[in-house]
């Protein structure tokens, strides 16, 4: 029983670590502005799929890891991820019943909200200028959501995560 629980937590952590690697993987500048919010997508999936295992604390920890990896001010991504996680956790039963295209649109809104929160922190505390391409990852995250959803669901079912 204990080893099964440890295995389940380690599978979730492995997917989160992989998403963090994808978040900092070097790519060309032209493509980098479209980089999806991989860690947020993975956190949203796990909150929708297993809300009793992955919660707002997980999201804040992942956001803090993103802050450290990207070199941004500590807490900006953590607060944004926690707010997005709260919304996903609050409405997870409804979100589960949406089709993949509806979920993708919702994910686009959630990622946009998360990026808007980070931008507002950056703007008011560090005088960051508004650049429209800052919000393009919301669109690319929505485009990649069906694949993220299907891959993580396959992982969850093959390892019988409950």
CSV table of C-alpha atoms in Angstrom, one decimal:
chain,number,residue,atom,x,y,z
A,1,UNK,CA,0.0,0.0,0.0
A,2,UNK,CA,2.7,2.4,1.0
A,3,UNK,CA,4.9,1.6,-2.0
A,4,UNK,CA,1.9,2.1,-4.4
A,5,UNK,CA,1.3,5.5,-2.9
A,6,UNK,CA,4.9,6.5,-3.3
A,7,UNK,CA,4.9,5.3,-6.9
A,8,UNK,CA,1.8,7.3,-7.6
A,9,UNK,CA,3.3,10.5,-6.2
A,10,UNK,CA,6.6,9.9,-8.0
A,11,UNK,CA,4.8,9.5,-11.4
A,12,UNK,CA,3.1,12.9,-10.8
A,13,UNK,CA,6.4,14.5,-9.8
A,14,UNK,CA,8.2,13.0,-12.9
A,15,UNK,CA,5.6,14.6,-15.2
A,16,UNK,CA,6.0,17.9,-13.4
A,17,UNK,CA,9.8,17.7,-13.6
A,18,UNK,CA,9.5,16.9,-17.4
A,19,UNK,CA,7.3,19.9,-17.9
A,20,UNK,CA,9.8,22.1,-16.1
A,21,UNK,CA,12.5,20.8,-18.4
A,22,UNK,CA,10.3,21.7,-21.4
A,23,UNK,CA,9.8,25.1,-20.0
A,24,UNK,CA,13.6,25.9,-20.0
A,25,UNK,CA,14.7,23.8,-23.0
A,26,UNK,CA,16.6,26.0,-25.4
A,27,UNK,CA,14.7,26.9,-28.6
A,28,UNK,CA,15.1,29.6,-31.2
A,29,UNK,CA,13.8,33.1,-30.3
A,30,UNK,CA,11.2,33.1,-33.0
A,31,UNK,CA,9.6,29.9,-31.5
A,32,UNK,CA,10.3,30.8,-27.9
A,33,UNK,CA,7.6,33.5,-27.8
A,34,UNK,CA,5.1,30.7,-28.6
A,35,UNK,CA,6.4,28.3,-26.0
A,36,UNK,CA,3.4,26.8,-24.2
A,37,UNK,CA,3.1,27.0,-20.4
A,38,UNK,CA,4.1,23.4,-20.0
A,39,UNK,CA,4.2,23.3,-16.1
A,40,UNK,CA,0.8,25.1,-15.9
A,41,UNK,CA,-0.7,22.7,-18.4
A,42,UNK,CA,0.5,19.7,-16.4
A,43,UNK,CA,-0.7,21.1,-13.1
A,44,UNK,CA,-4.1,21.9,-14.6
A,45,UNK,CA,-4.4,18.3,-15.9
A,46,UNK,CA,-3.5,16.7,-12.5
A,47,UNK,CA,-5.8,19.0,-10.6
A,48,UNK,CA,-8.7,18.1,-12.9
A,49,UNK,CA,-7.8,14.4,-12.9
A,50,UNK,CA,-6.8,13.9,-9.3
A,51,UNK,CA,-7.9,16.9,-7.2
A,52,UNK,CA,-7.4,14.9,-4.0
A,53,UNK,CA,-3.7,14.4,-4.8
A,54,UNK,CA,-2.7,17.6,-6.6
A,55,UNK,CA,-3.8,20.9,-5.1
A,56,UNK,CA,-3.0,24.6,-4.8
A,57,UNK,CA,0.1,23.8,-2.8
A,58,UNK,CA,1.5,21.7,-5.6
A,59,UNK,CA,0.7,24.5,-8.1
A,60,UNK,CA,2.4,27.1,-5.9
A,61,UNK,CA,5.5,24.9,-5.5
A,62,UNK,CA,5.6,24.4,-9.3
A,63,UNK,CA,5.2,28.2,-9.8
A,64,UNK,CA,8.1,28.8,-7.4
A,65,UNK,CA,10.2,26.3,-9.4
A,66,UNK,CA,9.3,28.2,-12.6
A,67,UNK,CA,10.3,31.5,-10.9
A,68,UNK,CA,13.7,29.9,-10.0
A,69,UNK,CA,14.3,28.4,-13.4
A,70,UNK,CA,13.3,31.5,-15.4
A,71,UNK,CA,15.1,33.9,-13.0
A,72,UNK,CA,12.0,36.0,-12.4
A,73,UNK,CA,11.1,37.5,-9.0
A,74,UNK,CA,10.3,34.9,-6.5
A,75,UNK,CA,6.6,34.4,-6.0
A,76,UNK,CA,5.2,35.9,-9.2
A,77,UNK,CA,4.6,32.6,-11.0
A,78,UNK,CA,3.7,30.9,-7.7
A,79,UNK,CA,0.9,33.3,-7.0
A,80,UNK,CA,-0.4,33.1,-10.6
A,81,UNK,CA,-0.3,29.2,-10.6
A,82,UNK,CA,-2.0,29.1,-7.2
A,83,UNK,CA,-4.9,31.3,-8.5
A,84,UNK,CA,-5.2,29.2,-11.7
A,85,UNK,CA,-5.1,26.0,-9.6
A,86,UNK,CA,-7.8,27.4,-7.3
A,87,UNK,CA,-10.1,28.0,-10.3
A,88,UNK,CA,-9.4,24.6,-11.8
A,89,UNK,CA,-9.9,22.8,-8.5
A,90,UNK,CA,-13.1,24.7,-7.8
A,91,UNK,CA,-14.7,23.8,-11.1
A,92,UNK,CA,-12.9,20.4,-11.8
A,93,UNK,CA,-16.2,18.5,-12.0
A,94,UNK,CA,-17.5,20.8,-14.7
A,95,UNK,CA,-14.3,20.9,-16.6
A,96,UNK,CA,-14.2,17.1,-16.7
A,97,UNK,CA,-17.5,17.1,-18.6
A,98,UNK,CA,-16.3,19.5,-21.3
A,99,UNK,CA,-15.1,18.2,-24.6
A,100,UNK,CA,-11.4,18.5,-25.4
A,101,UNK,CA,-12.0,21.6,-27.6
A,102,UNK,CA,-14.0,23.3,-24.8
A,103,UNK,CA,-11.3,22.4,-22.3
A,104,UNK,CA,-8.7,23.9,-24.7
A,105,UNK,CA,-10.5,27.2,-24.7
A,106,UNK,CA,-10.8,27.1,-21.0
A,107,UNK,CA,-7.1,26.3,-20.7
A,108,UNK,CA,-6.4,29.3,-23.0
A,109,UNK,CA,-8.3,31.6,-20.6
A,110,UNK,CA,-6.6,30.1,-17.5
A,111,UNK,CA,-3.1,30.5,-19.0
A,112,UNK,CA,-3.9,34.0,-20.2
A,113,UNK,CA,-5.1,34.8,-16.6
A,114,UNK,CA,-1.9,33.4,-15.2
A,115,UNK,CA,0.3,35.3,-17.6
A,116,UNK,CA,-1.7,38.5,-16.9
A,117,UNK,CA,-1.1,38.1,-13.2
A,118,UNK,CA,2.6,37.7,-13.7
A,119,UNK,CA,2.6,40.7,-16.1
A,120,UNK,CA,0.8,42.9,-13.6
A,121,UNK,CA,3.3,42.0,-10.8
A,122,UNK,CA,6.2,42.7,-13.2
A,123,UNK,CA,4.6,45.9,-14.4
A,124,UNK,CA,3.9,47.4,-11.0
A,125,UNK,CA,7.0,46.2,-9.3
A,126,UNK,CA,9.6,46.3,-12.1
A,127,UNK,CA,8.1,48.6,-14.7
A,128,UNK,CA,7.9,46.0,-17.4
A,129,UNK,CA,6.4,47.2,-20.7
A,130,UNK,CA,3.4,45.5,-22.2
A,131,UNK,CA,4.3,43.5,-25.2
A,132,UNK,CA,1.5,41.7,-27.0
A,133,UNK,CA,3.6,38.6,-27.7
A,134,UNK,CA,3.8,38.0,-24.0
A,135,UNK,CA,0.3,36.5,-24.2
A,136,UNK,CA,0.9,34.2,-27.2
A,137,UNK,CA,1.7,31.2,-25.1
A,138,UNK,CA,-2.0,31.2,-24.0
A,139,UNK,CA,-2.9,30.3,-27.6
A,140,UNK,CA,-0.1,27.8,-28.0
A,141,UNK,CA,-1.1,26.2,-24.7
A,142,UNK,CA,-4.6,25.8,-25.9
A,143,UNK,CA,-3.4,24.2,-29.2
A,144,UNK,CA,-1.2,21.7,-27.2
A,145,UNK,CA,-3.8,20.9,-24.5
A,146,UNK,CA,-5.5,18.0,-26.3
A,147,UNK,CA,-2.1,16.2,-26.7
A,148,UNK,CA,-1.1,17.0,-23.1
A,149,UNK,CA,-4.4,15.8,-21.9
A,150,UNK,CA,-4.3,12.5,-23.8
A,151,UNK,CA,-0.7,11.7,-23.0
A,152,UNK,CA,-1.2,12.4,-19.2
A,153,UNK,CA,-4.4,10.4,-19.2
A,154,UNK,CA,-2.6,7.5,-20.8
A,155,UNK,CA,0.1,7.7,-18.2
A,156,UNK,CA,-2.5,8.0,-15.4
A,157,UNK,CA,-4.4,4.9,-16.7
A,158,UNK,CA,-1.4,2.8,-17.4
A,159,UNK,CA,0.0,3.3,-13.9
A,160,UNK,CA,-3.6,3.2,-12.4
A,161,UNK,CA,-3.2,6.5,-10.6
A,162,UNK,CA,-6.2,7.2,-8.4
